[in-house]
Structures are given as structure tokens and as C-alpha cells.
XYZ file of C-alpha atoms in Angstrom:
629
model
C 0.000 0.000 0.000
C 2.585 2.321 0.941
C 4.669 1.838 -2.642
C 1.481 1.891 -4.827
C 0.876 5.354 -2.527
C 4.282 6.799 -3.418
C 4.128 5.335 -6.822
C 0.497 7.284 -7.407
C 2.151 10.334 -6.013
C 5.016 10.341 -8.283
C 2.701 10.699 -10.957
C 0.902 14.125 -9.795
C 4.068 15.357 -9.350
C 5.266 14.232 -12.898
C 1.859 15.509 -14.207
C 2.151 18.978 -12.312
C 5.321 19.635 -13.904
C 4.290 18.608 -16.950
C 1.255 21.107 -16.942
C 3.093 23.713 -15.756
C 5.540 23.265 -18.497
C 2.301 23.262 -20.680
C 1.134 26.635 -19.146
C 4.959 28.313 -19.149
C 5.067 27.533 -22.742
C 1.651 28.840 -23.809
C 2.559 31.777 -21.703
C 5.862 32.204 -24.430
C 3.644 31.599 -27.240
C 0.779 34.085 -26.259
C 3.837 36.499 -25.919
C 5.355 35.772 -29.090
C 1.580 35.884 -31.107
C 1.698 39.416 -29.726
C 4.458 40.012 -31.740
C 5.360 40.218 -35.209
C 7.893 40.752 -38.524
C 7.646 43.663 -40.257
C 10.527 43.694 -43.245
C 12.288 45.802 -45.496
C 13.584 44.530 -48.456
C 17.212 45.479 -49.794
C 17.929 47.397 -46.327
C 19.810 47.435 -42.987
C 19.511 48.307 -39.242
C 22.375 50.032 -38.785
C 24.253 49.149 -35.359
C 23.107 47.487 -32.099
C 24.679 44.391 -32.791
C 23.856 41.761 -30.590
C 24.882 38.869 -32.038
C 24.691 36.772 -35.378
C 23.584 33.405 -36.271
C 25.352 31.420 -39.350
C 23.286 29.340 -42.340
C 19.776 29.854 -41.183
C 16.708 31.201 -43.641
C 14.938 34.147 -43.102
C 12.114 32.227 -41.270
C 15.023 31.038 -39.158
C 15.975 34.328 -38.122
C 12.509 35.951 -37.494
C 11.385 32.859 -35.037
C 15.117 33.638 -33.174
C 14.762 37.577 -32.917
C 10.855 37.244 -31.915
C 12.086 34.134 -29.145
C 14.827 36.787 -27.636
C 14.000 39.108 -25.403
C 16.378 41.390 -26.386
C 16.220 41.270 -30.096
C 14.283 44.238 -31.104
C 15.200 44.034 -34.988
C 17.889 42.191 -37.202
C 19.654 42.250 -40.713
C 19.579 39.248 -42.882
C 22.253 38.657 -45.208
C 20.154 36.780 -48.017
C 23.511 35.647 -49.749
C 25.659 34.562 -47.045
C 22.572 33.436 -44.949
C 23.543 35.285 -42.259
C 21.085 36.720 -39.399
C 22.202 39.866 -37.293
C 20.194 40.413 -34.617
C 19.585 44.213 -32.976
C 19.118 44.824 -29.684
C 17.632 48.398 -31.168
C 17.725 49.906 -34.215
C 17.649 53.831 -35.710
C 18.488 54.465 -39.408
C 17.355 52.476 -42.191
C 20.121 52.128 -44.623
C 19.592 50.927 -48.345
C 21.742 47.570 -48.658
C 20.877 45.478 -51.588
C 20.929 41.724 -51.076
C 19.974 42.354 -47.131
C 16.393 42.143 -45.340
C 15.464 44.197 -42.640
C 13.438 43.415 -39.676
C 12.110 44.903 -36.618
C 9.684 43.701 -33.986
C 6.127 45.245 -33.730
C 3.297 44.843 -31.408
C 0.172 43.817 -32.193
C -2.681 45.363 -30.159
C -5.095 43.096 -31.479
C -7.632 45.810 -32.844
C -8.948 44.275 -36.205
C -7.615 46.739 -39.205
C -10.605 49.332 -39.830
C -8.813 50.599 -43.387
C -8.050 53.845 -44.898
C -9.065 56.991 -43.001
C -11.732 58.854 -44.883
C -11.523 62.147 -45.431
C -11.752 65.044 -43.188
C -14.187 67.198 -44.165
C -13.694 69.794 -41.767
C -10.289 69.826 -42.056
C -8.600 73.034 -44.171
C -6.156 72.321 -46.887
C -4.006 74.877 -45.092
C -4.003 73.075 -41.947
C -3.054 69.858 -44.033
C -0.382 71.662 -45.570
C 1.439 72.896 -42.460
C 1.352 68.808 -41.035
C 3.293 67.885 -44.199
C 5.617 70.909 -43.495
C 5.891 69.586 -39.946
C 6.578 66.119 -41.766
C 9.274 67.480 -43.831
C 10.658 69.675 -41.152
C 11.368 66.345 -38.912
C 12.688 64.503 -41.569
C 14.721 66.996 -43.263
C 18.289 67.522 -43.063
C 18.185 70.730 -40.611
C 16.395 68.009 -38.174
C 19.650 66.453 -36.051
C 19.226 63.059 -35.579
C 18.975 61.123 -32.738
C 21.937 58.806 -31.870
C 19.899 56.674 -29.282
C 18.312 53.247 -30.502
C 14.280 53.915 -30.334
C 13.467 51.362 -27.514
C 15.475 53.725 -25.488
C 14.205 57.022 -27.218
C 10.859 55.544 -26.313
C 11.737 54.642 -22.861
C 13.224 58.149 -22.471
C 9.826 59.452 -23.618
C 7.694 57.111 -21.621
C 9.890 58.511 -18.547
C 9.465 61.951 -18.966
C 5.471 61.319 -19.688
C 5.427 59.620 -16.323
C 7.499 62.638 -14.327
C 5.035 65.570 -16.176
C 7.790 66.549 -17.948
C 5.954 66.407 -21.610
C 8.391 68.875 -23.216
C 10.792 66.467 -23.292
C 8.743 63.819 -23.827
C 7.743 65.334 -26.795
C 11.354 65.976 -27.958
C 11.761 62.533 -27.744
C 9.150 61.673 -29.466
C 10.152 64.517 -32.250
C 13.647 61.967 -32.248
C 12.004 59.000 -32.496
C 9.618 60.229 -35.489
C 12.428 61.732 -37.658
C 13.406 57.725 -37.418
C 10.411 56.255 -37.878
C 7.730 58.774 -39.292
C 5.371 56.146 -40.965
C 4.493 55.233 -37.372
C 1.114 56.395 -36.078
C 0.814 55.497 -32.336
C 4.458 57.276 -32.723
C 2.907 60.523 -33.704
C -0.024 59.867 -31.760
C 2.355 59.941 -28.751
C 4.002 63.232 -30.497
C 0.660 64.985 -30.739
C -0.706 64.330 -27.236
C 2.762 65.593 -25.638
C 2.912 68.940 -27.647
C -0.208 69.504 -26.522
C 0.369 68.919 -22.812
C 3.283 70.846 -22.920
C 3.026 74.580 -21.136
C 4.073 77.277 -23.712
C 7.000 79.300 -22.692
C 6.230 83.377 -21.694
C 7.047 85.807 -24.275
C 7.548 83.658 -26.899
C 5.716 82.256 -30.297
C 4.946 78.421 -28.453
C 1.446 79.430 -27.835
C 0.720 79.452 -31.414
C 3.204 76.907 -32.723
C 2.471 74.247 -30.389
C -1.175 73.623 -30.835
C -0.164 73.995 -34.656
C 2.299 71.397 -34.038
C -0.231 69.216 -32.113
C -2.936 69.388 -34.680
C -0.262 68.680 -37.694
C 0.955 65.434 -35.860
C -2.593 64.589 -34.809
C -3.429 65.165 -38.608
C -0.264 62.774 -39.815
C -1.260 59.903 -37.011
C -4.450 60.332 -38.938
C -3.319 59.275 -42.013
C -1.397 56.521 -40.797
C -3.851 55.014 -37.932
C -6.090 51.830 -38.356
C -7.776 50.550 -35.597
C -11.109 52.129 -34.587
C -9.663 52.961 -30.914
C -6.605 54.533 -32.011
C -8.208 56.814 -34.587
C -10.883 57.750 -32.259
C -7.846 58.356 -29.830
C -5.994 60.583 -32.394
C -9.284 62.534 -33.930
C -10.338 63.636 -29.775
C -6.598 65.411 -29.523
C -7.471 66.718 -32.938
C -10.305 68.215 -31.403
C -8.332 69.314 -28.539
C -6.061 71.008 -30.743
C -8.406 72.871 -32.571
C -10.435 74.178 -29.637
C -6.488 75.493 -28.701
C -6.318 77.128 -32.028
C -9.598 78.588 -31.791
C -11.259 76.755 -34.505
C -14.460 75.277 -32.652
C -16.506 74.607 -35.552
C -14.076 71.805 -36.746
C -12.929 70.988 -33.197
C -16.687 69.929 -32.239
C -17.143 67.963 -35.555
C -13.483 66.221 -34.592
C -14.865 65.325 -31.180
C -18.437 64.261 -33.306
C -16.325 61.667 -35.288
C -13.985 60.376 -32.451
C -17.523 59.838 -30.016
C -18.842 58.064 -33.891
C -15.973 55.543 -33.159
C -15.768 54.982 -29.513
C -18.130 56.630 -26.989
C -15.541 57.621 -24.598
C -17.074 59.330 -21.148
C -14.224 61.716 -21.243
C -14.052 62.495 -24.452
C -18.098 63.168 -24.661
C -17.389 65.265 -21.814
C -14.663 67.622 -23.316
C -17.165 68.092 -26.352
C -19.774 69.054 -24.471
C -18.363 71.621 -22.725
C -16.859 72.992 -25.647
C -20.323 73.131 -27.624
C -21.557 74.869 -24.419
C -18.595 77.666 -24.778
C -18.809 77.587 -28.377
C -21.508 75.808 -29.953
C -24.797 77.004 -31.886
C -25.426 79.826 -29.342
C -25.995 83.836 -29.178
C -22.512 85.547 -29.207
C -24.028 89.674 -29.004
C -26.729 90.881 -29.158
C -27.329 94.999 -29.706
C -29.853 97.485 -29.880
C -31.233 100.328 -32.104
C -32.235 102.884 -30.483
C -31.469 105.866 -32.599
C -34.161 105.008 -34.826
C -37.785 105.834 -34.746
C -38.321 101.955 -34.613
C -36.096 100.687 -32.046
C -35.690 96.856 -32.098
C -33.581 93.996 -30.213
C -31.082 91.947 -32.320
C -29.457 89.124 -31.303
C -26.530 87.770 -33.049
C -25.593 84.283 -33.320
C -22.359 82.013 -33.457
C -23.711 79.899 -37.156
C -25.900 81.049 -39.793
C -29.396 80.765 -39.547
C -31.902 78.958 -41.993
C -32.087 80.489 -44.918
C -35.683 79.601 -45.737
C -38.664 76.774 -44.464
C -38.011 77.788 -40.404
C -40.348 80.411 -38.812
C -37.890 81.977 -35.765
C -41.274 84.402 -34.552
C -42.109 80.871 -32.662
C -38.984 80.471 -31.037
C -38.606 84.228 -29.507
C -41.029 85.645 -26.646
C -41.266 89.351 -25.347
C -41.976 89.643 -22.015
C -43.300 86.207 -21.950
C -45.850 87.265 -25.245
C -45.584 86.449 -28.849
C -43.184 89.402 -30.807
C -45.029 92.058 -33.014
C -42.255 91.189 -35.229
C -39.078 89.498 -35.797
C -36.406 89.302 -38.654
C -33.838 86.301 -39.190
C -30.607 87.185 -41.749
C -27.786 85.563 -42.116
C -26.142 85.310 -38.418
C -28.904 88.195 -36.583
C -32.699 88.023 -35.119
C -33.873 91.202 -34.371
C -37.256 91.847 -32.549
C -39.026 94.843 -34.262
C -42.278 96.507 -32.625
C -40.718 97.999 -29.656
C -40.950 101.718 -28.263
C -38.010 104.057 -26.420
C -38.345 104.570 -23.071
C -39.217 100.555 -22.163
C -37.676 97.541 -20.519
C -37.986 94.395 -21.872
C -37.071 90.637 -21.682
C -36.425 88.865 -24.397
C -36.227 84.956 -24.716
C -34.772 83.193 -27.021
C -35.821 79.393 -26.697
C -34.000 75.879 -26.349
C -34.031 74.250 -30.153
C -33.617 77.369 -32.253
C -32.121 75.874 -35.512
C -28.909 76.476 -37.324
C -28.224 75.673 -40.896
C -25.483 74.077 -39.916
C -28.188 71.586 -38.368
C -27.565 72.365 -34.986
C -29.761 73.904 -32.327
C -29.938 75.915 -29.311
C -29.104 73.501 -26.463
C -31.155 76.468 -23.747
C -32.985 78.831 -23.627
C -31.264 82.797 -23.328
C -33.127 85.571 -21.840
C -31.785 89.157 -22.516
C -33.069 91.774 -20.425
C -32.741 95.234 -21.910
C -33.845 98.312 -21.617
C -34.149 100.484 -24.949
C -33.214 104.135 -24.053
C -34.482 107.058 -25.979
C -32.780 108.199 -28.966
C -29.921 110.007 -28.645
C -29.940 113.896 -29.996
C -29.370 114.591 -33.758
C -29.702 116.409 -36.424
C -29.298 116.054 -40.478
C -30.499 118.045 -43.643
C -32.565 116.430 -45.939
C -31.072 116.356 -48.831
C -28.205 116.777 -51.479
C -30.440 119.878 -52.984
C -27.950 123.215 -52.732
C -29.469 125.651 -55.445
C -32.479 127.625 -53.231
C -35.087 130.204 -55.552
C -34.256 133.235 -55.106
C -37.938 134.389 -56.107
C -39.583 133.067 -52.705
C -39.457 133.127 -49.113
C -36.084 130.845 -48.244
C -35.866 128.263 -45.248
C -34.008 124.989 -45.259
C -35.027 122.024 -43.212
C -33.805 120.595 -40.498
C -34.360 117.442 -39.146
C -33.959 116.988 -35.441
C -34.291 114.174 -32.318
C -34.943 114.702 -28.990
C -33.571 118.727 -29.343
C -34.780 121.951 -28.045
C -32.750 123.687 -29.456
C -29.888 123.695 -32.728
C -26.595 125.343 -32.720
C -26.554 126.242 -36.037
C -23.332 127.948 -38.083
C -22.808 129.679 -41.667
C -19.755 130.179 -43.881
C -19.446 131.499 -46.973
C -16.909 130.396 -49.578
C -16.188 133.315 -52.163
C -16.410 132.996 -56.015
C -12.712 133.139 -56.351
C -12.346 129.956 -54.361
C -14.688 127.960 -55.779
C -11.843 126.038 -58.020
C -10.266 124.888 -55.096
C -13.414 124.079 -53.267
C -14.286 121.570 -56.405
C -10.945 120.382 -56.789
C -10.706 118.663 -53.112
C -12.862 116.141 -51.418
C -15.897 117.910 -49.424
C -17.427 119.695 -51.846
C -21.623 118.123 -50.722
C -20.360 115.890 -48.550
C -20.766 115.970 -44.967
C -18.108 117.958 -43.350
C -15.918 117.140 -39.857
C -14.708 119.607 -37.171
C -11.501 119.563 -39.383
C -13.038 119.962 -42.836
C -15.315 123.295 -40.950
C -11.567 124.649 -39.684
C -10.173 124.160 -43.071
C -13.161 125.966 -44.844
C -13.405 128.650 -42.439
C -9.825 129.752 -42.052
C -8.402 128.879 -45.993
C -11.236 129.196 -48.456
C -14.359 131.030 -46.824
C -15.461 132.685 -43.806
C -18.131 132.123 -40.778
C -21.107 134.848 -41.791
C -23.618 133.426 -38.644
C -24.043 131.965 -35.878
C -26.657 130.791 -33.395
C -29.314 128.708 -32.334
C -32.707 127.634 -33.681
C -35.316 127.279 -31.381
C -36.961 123.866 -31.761
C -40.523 122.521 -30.856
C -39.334 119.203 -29.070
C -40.872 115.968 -29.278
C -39.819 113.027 -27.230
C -38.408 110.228 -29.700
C -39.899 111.416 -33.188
C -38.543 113.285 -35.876
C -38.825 117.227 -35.951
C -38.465 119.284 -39.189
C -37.731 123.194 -38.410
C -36.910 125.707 -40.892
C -33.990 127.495 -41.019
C -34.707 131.385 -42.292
C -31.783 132.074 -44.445
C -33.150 135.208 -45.596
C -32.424 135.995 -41.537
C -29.273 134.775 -41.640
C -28.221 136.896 -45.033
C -30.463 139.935 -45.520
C -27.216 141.062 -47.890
C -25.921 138.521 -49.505
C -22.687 138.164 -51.555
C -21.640 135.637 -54.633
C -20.236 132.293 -53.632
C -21.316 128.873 -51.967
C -22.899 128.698 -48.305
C -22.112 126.049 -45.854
C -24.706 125.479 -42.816
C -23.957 122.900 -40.168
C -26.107 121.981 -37.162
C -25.442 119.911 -34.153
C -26.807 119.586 -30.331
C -25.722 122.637 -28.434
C -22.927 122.024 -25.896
C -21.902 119.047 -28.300
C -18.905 117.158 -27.051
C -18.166 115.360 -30.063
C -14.637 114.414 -32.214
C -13.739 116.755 -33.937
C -13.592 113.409 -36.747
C -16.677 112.779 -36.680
C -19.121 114.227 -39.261
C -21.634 116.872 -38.446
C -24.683 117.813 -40.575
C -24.375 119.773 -43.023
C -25.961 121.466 -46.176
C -24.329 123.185 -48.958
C -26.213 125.883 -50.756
C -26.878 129.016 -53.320
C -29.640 131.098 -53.674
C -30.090 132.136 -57.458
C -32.672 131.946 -60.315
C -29.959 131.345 -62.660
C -30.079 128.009 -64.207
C -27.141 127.221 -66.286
C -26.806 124.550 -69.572
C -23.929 123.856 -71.441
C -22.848 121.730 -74.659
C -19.445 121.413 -75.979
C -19.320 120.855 -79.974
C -16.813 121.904 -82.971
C -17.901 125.854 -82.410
C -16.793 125.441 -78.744
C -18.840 125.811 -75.430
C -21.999 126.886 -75.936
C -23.661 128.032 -72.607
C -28.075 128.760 -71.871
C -29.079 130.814 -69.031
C -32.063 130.381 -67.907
C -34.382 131.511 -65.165
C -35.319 128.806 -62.760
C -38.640 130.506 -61.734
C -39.917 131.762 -65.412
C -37.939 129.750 -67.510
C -37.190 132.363 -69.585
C -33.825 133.263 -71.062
C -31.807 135.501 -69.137
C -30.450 138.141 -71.536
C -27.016 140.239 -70.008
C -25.655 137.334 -67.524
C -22.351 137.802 -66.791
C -20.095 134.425 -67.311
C -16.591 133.675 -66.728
C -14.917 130.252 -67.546
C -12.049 129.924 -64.412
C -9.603 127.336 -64.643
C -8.330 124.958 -61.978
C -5.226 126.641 -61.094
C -8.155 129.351 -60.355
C -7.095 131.381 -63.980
C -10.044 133.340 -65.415
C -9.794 131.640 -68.863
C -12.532 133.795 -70.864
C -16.108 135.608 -70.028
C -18.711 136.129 -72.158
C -22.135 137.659 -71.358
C -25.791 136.195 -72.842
C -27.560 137.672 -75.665
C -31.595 137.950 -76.075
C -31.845 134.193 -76.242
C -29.631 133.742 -72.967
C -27.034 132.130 -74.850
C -23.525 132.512 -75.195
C -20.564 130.971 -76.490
C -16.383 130.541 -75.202
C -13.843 129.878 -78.122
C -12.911 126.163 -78.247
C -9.986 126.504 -77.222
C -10.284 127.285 -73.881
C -11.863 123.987 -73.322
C -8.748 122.334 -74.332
C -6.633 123.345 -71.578
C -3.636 121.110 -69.855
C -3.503 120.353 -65.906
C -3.943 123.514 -64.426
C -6.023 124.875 -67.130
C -8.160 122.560 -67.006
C -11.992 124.606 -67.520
C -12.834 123.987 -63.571
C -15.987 125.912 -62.761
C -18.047 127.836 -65.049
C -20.221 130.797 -62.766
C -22.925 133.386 -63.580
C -23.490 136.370 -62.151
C -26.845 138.669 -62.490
C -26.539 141.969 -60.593
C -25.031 142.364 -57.446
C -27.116 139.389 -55.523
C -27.561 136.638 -58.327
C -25.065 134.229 -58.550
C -24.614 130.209 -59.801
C -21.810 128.524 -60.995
C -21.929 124.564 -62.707
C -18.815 122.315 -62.236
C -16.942 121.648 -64.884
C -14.746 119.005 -63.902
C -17.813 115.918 -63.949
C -18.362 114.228 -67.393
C -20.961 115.604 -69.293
C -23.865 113.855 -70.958
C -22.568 112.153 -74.231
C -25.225 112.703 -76.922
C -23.294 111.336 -79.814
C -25.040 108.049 -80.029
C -28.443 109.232 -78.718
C -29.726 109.751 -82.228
C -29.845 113.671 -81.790
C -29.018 114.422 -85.222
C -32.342 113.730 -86.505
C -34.023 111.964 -89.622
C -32.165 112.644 -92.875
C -33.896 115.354 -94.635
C -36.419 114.471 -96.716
C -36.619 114.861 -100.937
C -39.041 116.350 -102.615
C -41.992 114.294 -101.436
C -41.830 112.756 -97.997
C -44.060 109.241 -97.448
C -44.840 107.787 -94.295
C -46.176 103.849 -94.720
C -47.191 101.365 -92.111
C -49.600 98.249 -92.176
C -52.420 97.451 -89.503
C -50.190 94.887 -87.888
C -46.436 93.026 -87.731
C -47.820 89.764 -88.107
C -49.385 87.421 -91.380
C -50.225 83.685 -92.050
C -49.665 82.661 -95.355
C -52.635 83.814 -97.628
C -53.447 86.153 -95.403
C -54.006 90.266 -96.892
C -51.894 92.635 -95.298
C -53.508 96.566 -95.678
C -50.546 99.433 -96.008
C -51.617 102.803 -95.393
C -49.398 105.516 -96.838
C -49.383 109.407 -95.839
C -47.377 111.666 -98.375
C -46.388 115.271 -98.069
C -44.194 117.683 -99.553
């Protein structure tokens, strides 16, 4: 009993061992299936010799380097049979007759295939990657002299420590080795971007251009579903960096489309709530008689199909109106003076397909409009027949400072020559005015019947302001008094004459013919007194109108060279009458208006035409024929 007892446990023992044998070599080949060969035909692994095995094959040679633990690559000499195995490897040198090899992991993620395209991407941005590409592989790049297991050990180091500006250095090394690695620059762009950018210096720009180009080149080179979703959520985080959220979100949309990370779904959505579909501004118009609330958005709004009116409330009611363009509601119907809340609700859509995630309330209160004052119009010739006022249109004012200068008839060239000639004019064009060309003639204020918030139109007596007045142009600005404004910015003002000259000219082969007329009657003016001045301010010619209130300057004054240049032709009638017609705008060309006229009839002219333009075949067509002589 006792040696068939020893005897039985001889045999667990023999069995255990033989199990665990079993087990331990299982173990080996588990390890070894989560390795593999990757080769490079006519090529060498420089260095890191560890040692070298005679007259095996190639097979030989892999099944030795992946059994060593310390083999990381080898060189096969395919004549001499020859295997040289690496205990790391760097540059890959051409070598013809020689195979290279290096071990790879496998992570055991099934190959997804070529990366589509990404959409959102820029050219631009896909440019500067492959100039990050070329930078790290170029010659300017120094090399590393380490083998990569120990650049990547080095890297994996300095990732553990914090210190990611190293690690991405040495991750910069190891790509400029290997750069058709993608976990590799995978590594490279999640370092850069972890890395704190130096004070008073470019990095804060470079490096989330340098994480989004590596990001962009692991891209292209990824395929497994978790790495790519891996690589296109630092893409994200890269953009958001780089203040591109539009294609930052839709990086995060595709990663979360591969894997549905909880921390990646939790970086997107709080970047969609800083910078998502959402209202940006918003800004009011007040200085208008109908004030309304705009709010503008982040993403264009629908175009056409969507009704917004349903999505905004005014003080909790439906809005009299409401108008959606292009990036901008605005809520119309509203009245100065009043405080209102506006609410814009959760699910307001975006072309972009997108929609409000809340609901915004903007409480504002529209003020009244601000004081002003403008002329109504471009108009500067007043009758000089009638009673004179000019218009002014005033806001919220009781009263106008109002201001008159008077340019004389021998500055008018210059005046036409420059820039503000009926424009509106600035504190510096009124200094230039007053002190080089003309002079101030009045000043004071206009009294002004006030109503809160609407438009008031008050006339202005010139005949008041110039019971004598002399030849030349008028300038009247009016403003708030005790403005406090730029002297830049523009104030109202209205350029004027008062005459009942009205002048016509045509230029043909006998020269410039000029018609004086008056703008009350109509009638020609006979004994107007005109004078052609140049734009160097030379009096080229004068001529005075006949019966007919026509006269005529020799053609060749019109053909004067820079400073003669015909500038300003003026009329004066009397002592008080005066006009004048710029010279220098283009003129109305008549020659292919037809103004010649028929051709002059022969002895009998006939005049035919039938009832209609249009006949069937067989139909009668009736002419009718006048004839005269």
C-alpha cells in the first residue's frame, strides 16, 4: 500500500510539472503571437549588434529575434545566410541583397482601413502637417543617436514625471526615425499639446499647430477604430487650442462616432456649451424711430422653411415682429423709453443643423434716442424768387446750434478740386473751410418745438441769416448745443446758393456753348455775366448772354492742360444773383443718342405702315401711306 501510494504520487508530481511546463510555454507563445515581422527589403539596421547566427533562412531568423527578449530588430544577409540580430535599431540604410526586420506589437484591434476624409479639415491646416513632416525629416532636423526602444523609454519617462516637453522631444527623435508610425505621432501629438508654452515667446501658437499637424499625420497613418478615435479627440483638442471650434466639435463628433468615450463626450460638451450654436451679441437700435432687439448668433441661420417668430417671446408674449438674416434676429415693434425681456428658446435651428441647447433671456432696456440732427437732402441751389428756409431734421432737441460760412467765387476752383465739396463735413473739414477758403457769416441757435423720440423738421430762415448777400457757396452745419463730439466725426451739413440762374452747357466743334435760364420763369436771361475759371483758379474767358440767354467761349479754352483745365463755369446777375456749374464731372454724351435727326427728306416725304407686324400665309396685309411735300 505504501509503494502503490508513493508510486500514485510520483505521478501528480510528474503531471504537475508537466502542466506547468504546458502553461509556461503557452505563456511564451501568447507572448510571441503578440508580436510580429515587419521587413524591409534590400535594407539594414544600422548598429546594435547583438549577435549573429550562421546558415539559417529568413524564417530562421525571425522565429530567433521574436524568441529573444532582447532582439528588437535584425539584418539578414540573403547571400551569405547570415542573421544579425539588434538589440535596437535607428536608421534604415539601403543595402541590396539584405532584409530588414524589426519587432512590432500587435494590439489586437482588427484593421478598420483607410481613413476617410476630413471634411472639416482646411487644406491649409493639411499643408502645415506635411511641413511639420518634412521639417522632422529633413536635413536641418539632427538626428537622434539613441536606438528607439530607449528614445521611447526616455519618452515614456518623462510622460510619467510631467515633464511632456521632453517627452515630446523625444518623441520629435524618435519620429524623424520612424515617421510612418502612427501610435508614434499619436504619442508626439498628445505631448505637444500637454506641454506649457513658454512666456514671451511664439509656443502658444506653434504648439497647438504642431499638435494638430501630428494629430493630422497619425491620422493618415492610424487603423484601428480605438486609435483613430484616440488621435481625432486630440485633434479636437487642438483645434479648440487654435480657436477653430466649428471643426474641433465635428473632430470630437467623429472620435464619439468611433468609440463613446465618457471623457471624451465630456470635453465636447463643454466645448459646444462655450462655443456651440449659441448667441454671441446681441445689440440694440435705439437711434431710430423703430427701435428693435437683435441678437446675433455664433452659425448662420436657416435660410428659408423655419419660422424663428415661434422660437422668440417678449416679455413672456408672442413678438409684433421678428427678422432672421444671415447670423442676426432682431425683434421689431418695440418703443423708447421701455424695458424688456427677451427669450430666445431651447431648439432654435442652425443651418449648420444644430440647435440651441437652452434657452437665453436678454433683459434690456431700450433708451431714448440720442440727440441729432441732419439736412434732408443733397439739394444746394435755393429760388431766389420766394421766401427761403431749409429744413432741419432733429431728435430729442430743443434747441440747434446752427453755423454759416461762406466760400467766395474766387475759391470755388479749389473748393471743387478737393474732397468735401456736398459731402458731410468734420470739425476739421469746418476749420479748413473757415480759415483757408471762406469765412463764418452766422451763428446761433434755432429754437426747436421738441418731441420726445420722433422726428422734428424746423426751418432754417436764411433770408435771416443773409439779408445782404454776396456771390459764392454757403455752408450750414447743425449739431446739439454744448456738443462734445470728435472733432472726426461728421456733423450735418448742407451746402447751398440762392439764385434763379439756371445754367446749360454743350461742348461741340464751335466750342462751349452756354443757356441761361431763369429757374422761376424759364425764360432766357439776356445780359448774364459768365466767366470760364480754370483749376489753377485762372479766369480763362467771359462772355455775357444775348436775347436768347445764350452765349458761347472759343474752343480753345476747353482744351486746356492740368492747371487749365476749364474747372468751374459761374454766372453772375446783378449784385445778388449768382450760380456757378462744375466743370470738372463728365458731361452727358449725346453722340449716339440719335440727336441728329431723320435725314432730310426729298421732294416728297411718305410715311407707310400696315395694320399689324404679323401674317399667315394667304393672309391680306392693308398698307396705309401718308405723303407730303
Amino acid at each position: 500500500m505504501a509503494m502503490r501510494a508513493a508510486r500514485g504520487l510520483s505521478i501528480l508530481i510528474l503531471l504537475f510539472f508537466a502542466w506547468a511546463n504546458v502553461l509556461a510555454w503557452n505563456g511564451v507563445a501568447q507572448a510571441a503571437e503578440a508580436r510580429r515581422i515587419a521587413t524591409t527589403d534590400n535594407s539594414d539596421y544600422f548598429g546594435f549588434d547583438l549577435r549573429s547566427d550562421q546558415n539559417v533562412t529568413l524564417d530562421q531568423c525571425k522565429t530567433t529575434c521574436l524568441g529573444d527578449p532582447a532582439c528588437r530588430a535584425f539584418t539578414y544577409n540573403t547571400k551569405a545566410k547570415w542573421c544579425f540580430l539588434k538589440s535596437d535599431y535607428n536608421q534604415l540604410k539601403p543595402f541590396n541583397g539584405a532584409v530588414a526586420g524589426k519587432v512590432v506589437n500587435i494590439d489586437g484591434d482588427p484593421d478598420i482601413g483607410a481613413p476617410p476624409e476630413l471634411t472639416f479639415f482646411p487644406n491649409w491646416m493639411a499643408d502645415q502637417a506635411q511641413q511639420y513632416r518634412n521639417r522632422l525629416l529633413g536635413p536641418a532636423f539632427d538626428k537622434p543617436t539613441e536606438g528607439m526602444a530607449a528614445l521611447i523609454n526616455s519618452a515614456e519617462q518623462a510622460v510619467l514625471t510631467g515633464n511632456h516637453r521632453s517627452a515630446m522631444q523625444k518623441y520629435e527623435a524618435a519620429v524623424s526615425v520612424m515617421p510612418d508610425d502612427g501610435q508614434l505621432w499619436l504619442n508626439l501629438a498628445r505631448e505637444t499639446l500637454a506641454v506649457q508654452p513658454a512666456a514671451n515667446t511664439s509656443e502658444a501658437s506653434t504648439l497647438p499647430m504642431n499638435s494638430t499637424s501630428a494629430a493630422f499625420n497619425a491620422y493618415k497613418l492610424l487603423r484601428t477604430t480605438k486609435t483613430r478615435a484616440d488621435v481625432l479627440a486630440l485633434l479636437g483638442a487642438g483645434l479648440d487650442k487654435r480657436d477653430l471650434y466649428r471643426p474641433a466639435l465635428q473632430a470630437y463628433e467623429a472620435s464619439l462616432a468611433l468609440v463613446a468615450s465618457p471623457a471624451v463626450q465630456a470635453d465636447y460638451a463643454d466645448l459646444k456649451a462655450r462655443k456651440g450654436f449659441r448667441v454671441v451679441d446681441h445689440s440694440v437700435d435705439a437711434d431710430t424711430s423703430a427701435p428693435r432687439i437683435c441678437a446675433q448668433f455664433s452659425e448662420e441661420l436657416v435660410k428659408t422653411g423655419v419660422d424663428y417668430a415661434q422660437f422668440v417671446t417678449v416679455d413672456n408674449a408672442p413678438p409684433k415682429g421678428v427678422e432672421a438674416k444671415d447670423k442676426q434676429i432682431c425683434v421689431e415693434g418695440l418703443e423708447h423709453g421701455q424695458h424688456y425681456d427677451v427669450t430666445f428658446r431651447a431648439g432654435l435651428p442652425a443651418a449648420i443643423g444644430e440647435v440651441t441647447a437652452a434657452p437665453v433671456v436678454l433683459s434690456i432696456y431700450v433708451q431714448d434716442r440720442a440727440p441729432s440732427a441732419r439736412f434732408t437732402g443733397d439739394s444746394f441751389v435755393l429760388p431766389a424768387g420766394a421766401r427761403r428756409g431749409i429744413p432741419v431734421v432733429t431728435v430729442n432737441m430743443n434747441a440747434a446750434e446752427m453755423k454759416l460760412y461762406r466760400i467766395g467765387d474766387r475759391s470755388l476752383a479749389q473748393l471743387l478740386s478737393g474732397y468735401q465739396f456736398l459731402h458731410q463735413l468734420d470739425g476739421y473739414d469746418i476749420s479748413n473751410i473757415s480759415e483757408q477758403m471762406g469765412a463764418p457769416v452766422w451763428q446761433g441757435k434755432l429754437d426747436i418745438v421738441n418731441d420726445l423720440n420722433k422726428e422734428v423738421t424746423t426751418s432754417f430762415p436764411v433770408d435771416e441769416a443773409l439779408p445782404q448777400r454776396k456771390p459764392g457757396v454757403y455752408v450750414l452745419t447743425a449739431q446739439a448745443v454744448d456738443a462734445k463730439g470728435d472733432d472726426y466725426n461728421s456733423m450735418a451739413t448742407q451746402w447751398f446758393v440762392v439764385s434763379d440762374i439756371g445754367l446749360s452747357t454743350y461742348t461741340g466743334q464751335d466750342g462751349l456753348n452756354v443757356f441761361a435760364r431763369s429757374l422761376g420763369s424759364a425764360k432766357p436771361i439776356a445780359g448774364a455775366e459768365l466767366t470760364l475759371v480754370a483749376r489753377n483758379n485762372e479766369v480763362l474767358g467771359t462772355a455775357t448772354s444775348d436775347a436768347d440767354g445764350h452765349a458761347v467761349f472759343n474752343p480753345g479754352l476747353t482744351r486746356g492742360d492740368g492747371g487749365m483745365v476749364p474747372a468751374v463755369l459761374m454766372a453772375k446777375q446783378g449784385d445778388n444773383d449768382f450760380v456757378f456749374l462744375d466743370m470738372s464731372k463728365a458731361g452727358f454724351d449725346l453722340s449716339d443718342r440719335g440727336v441728329t435727326g431723320r435725314a432730310a427728306p426729298g421732294a416728297l416725304d411718305v410715311y407707310a405702315w400696315t395694320e399689324r407686324g404679323i401674317y399667315r400665309a394667304g393672309e391680306d396685309v392693308h398698307v396705309a401711306a401718308l405723303a407730303r411735300d
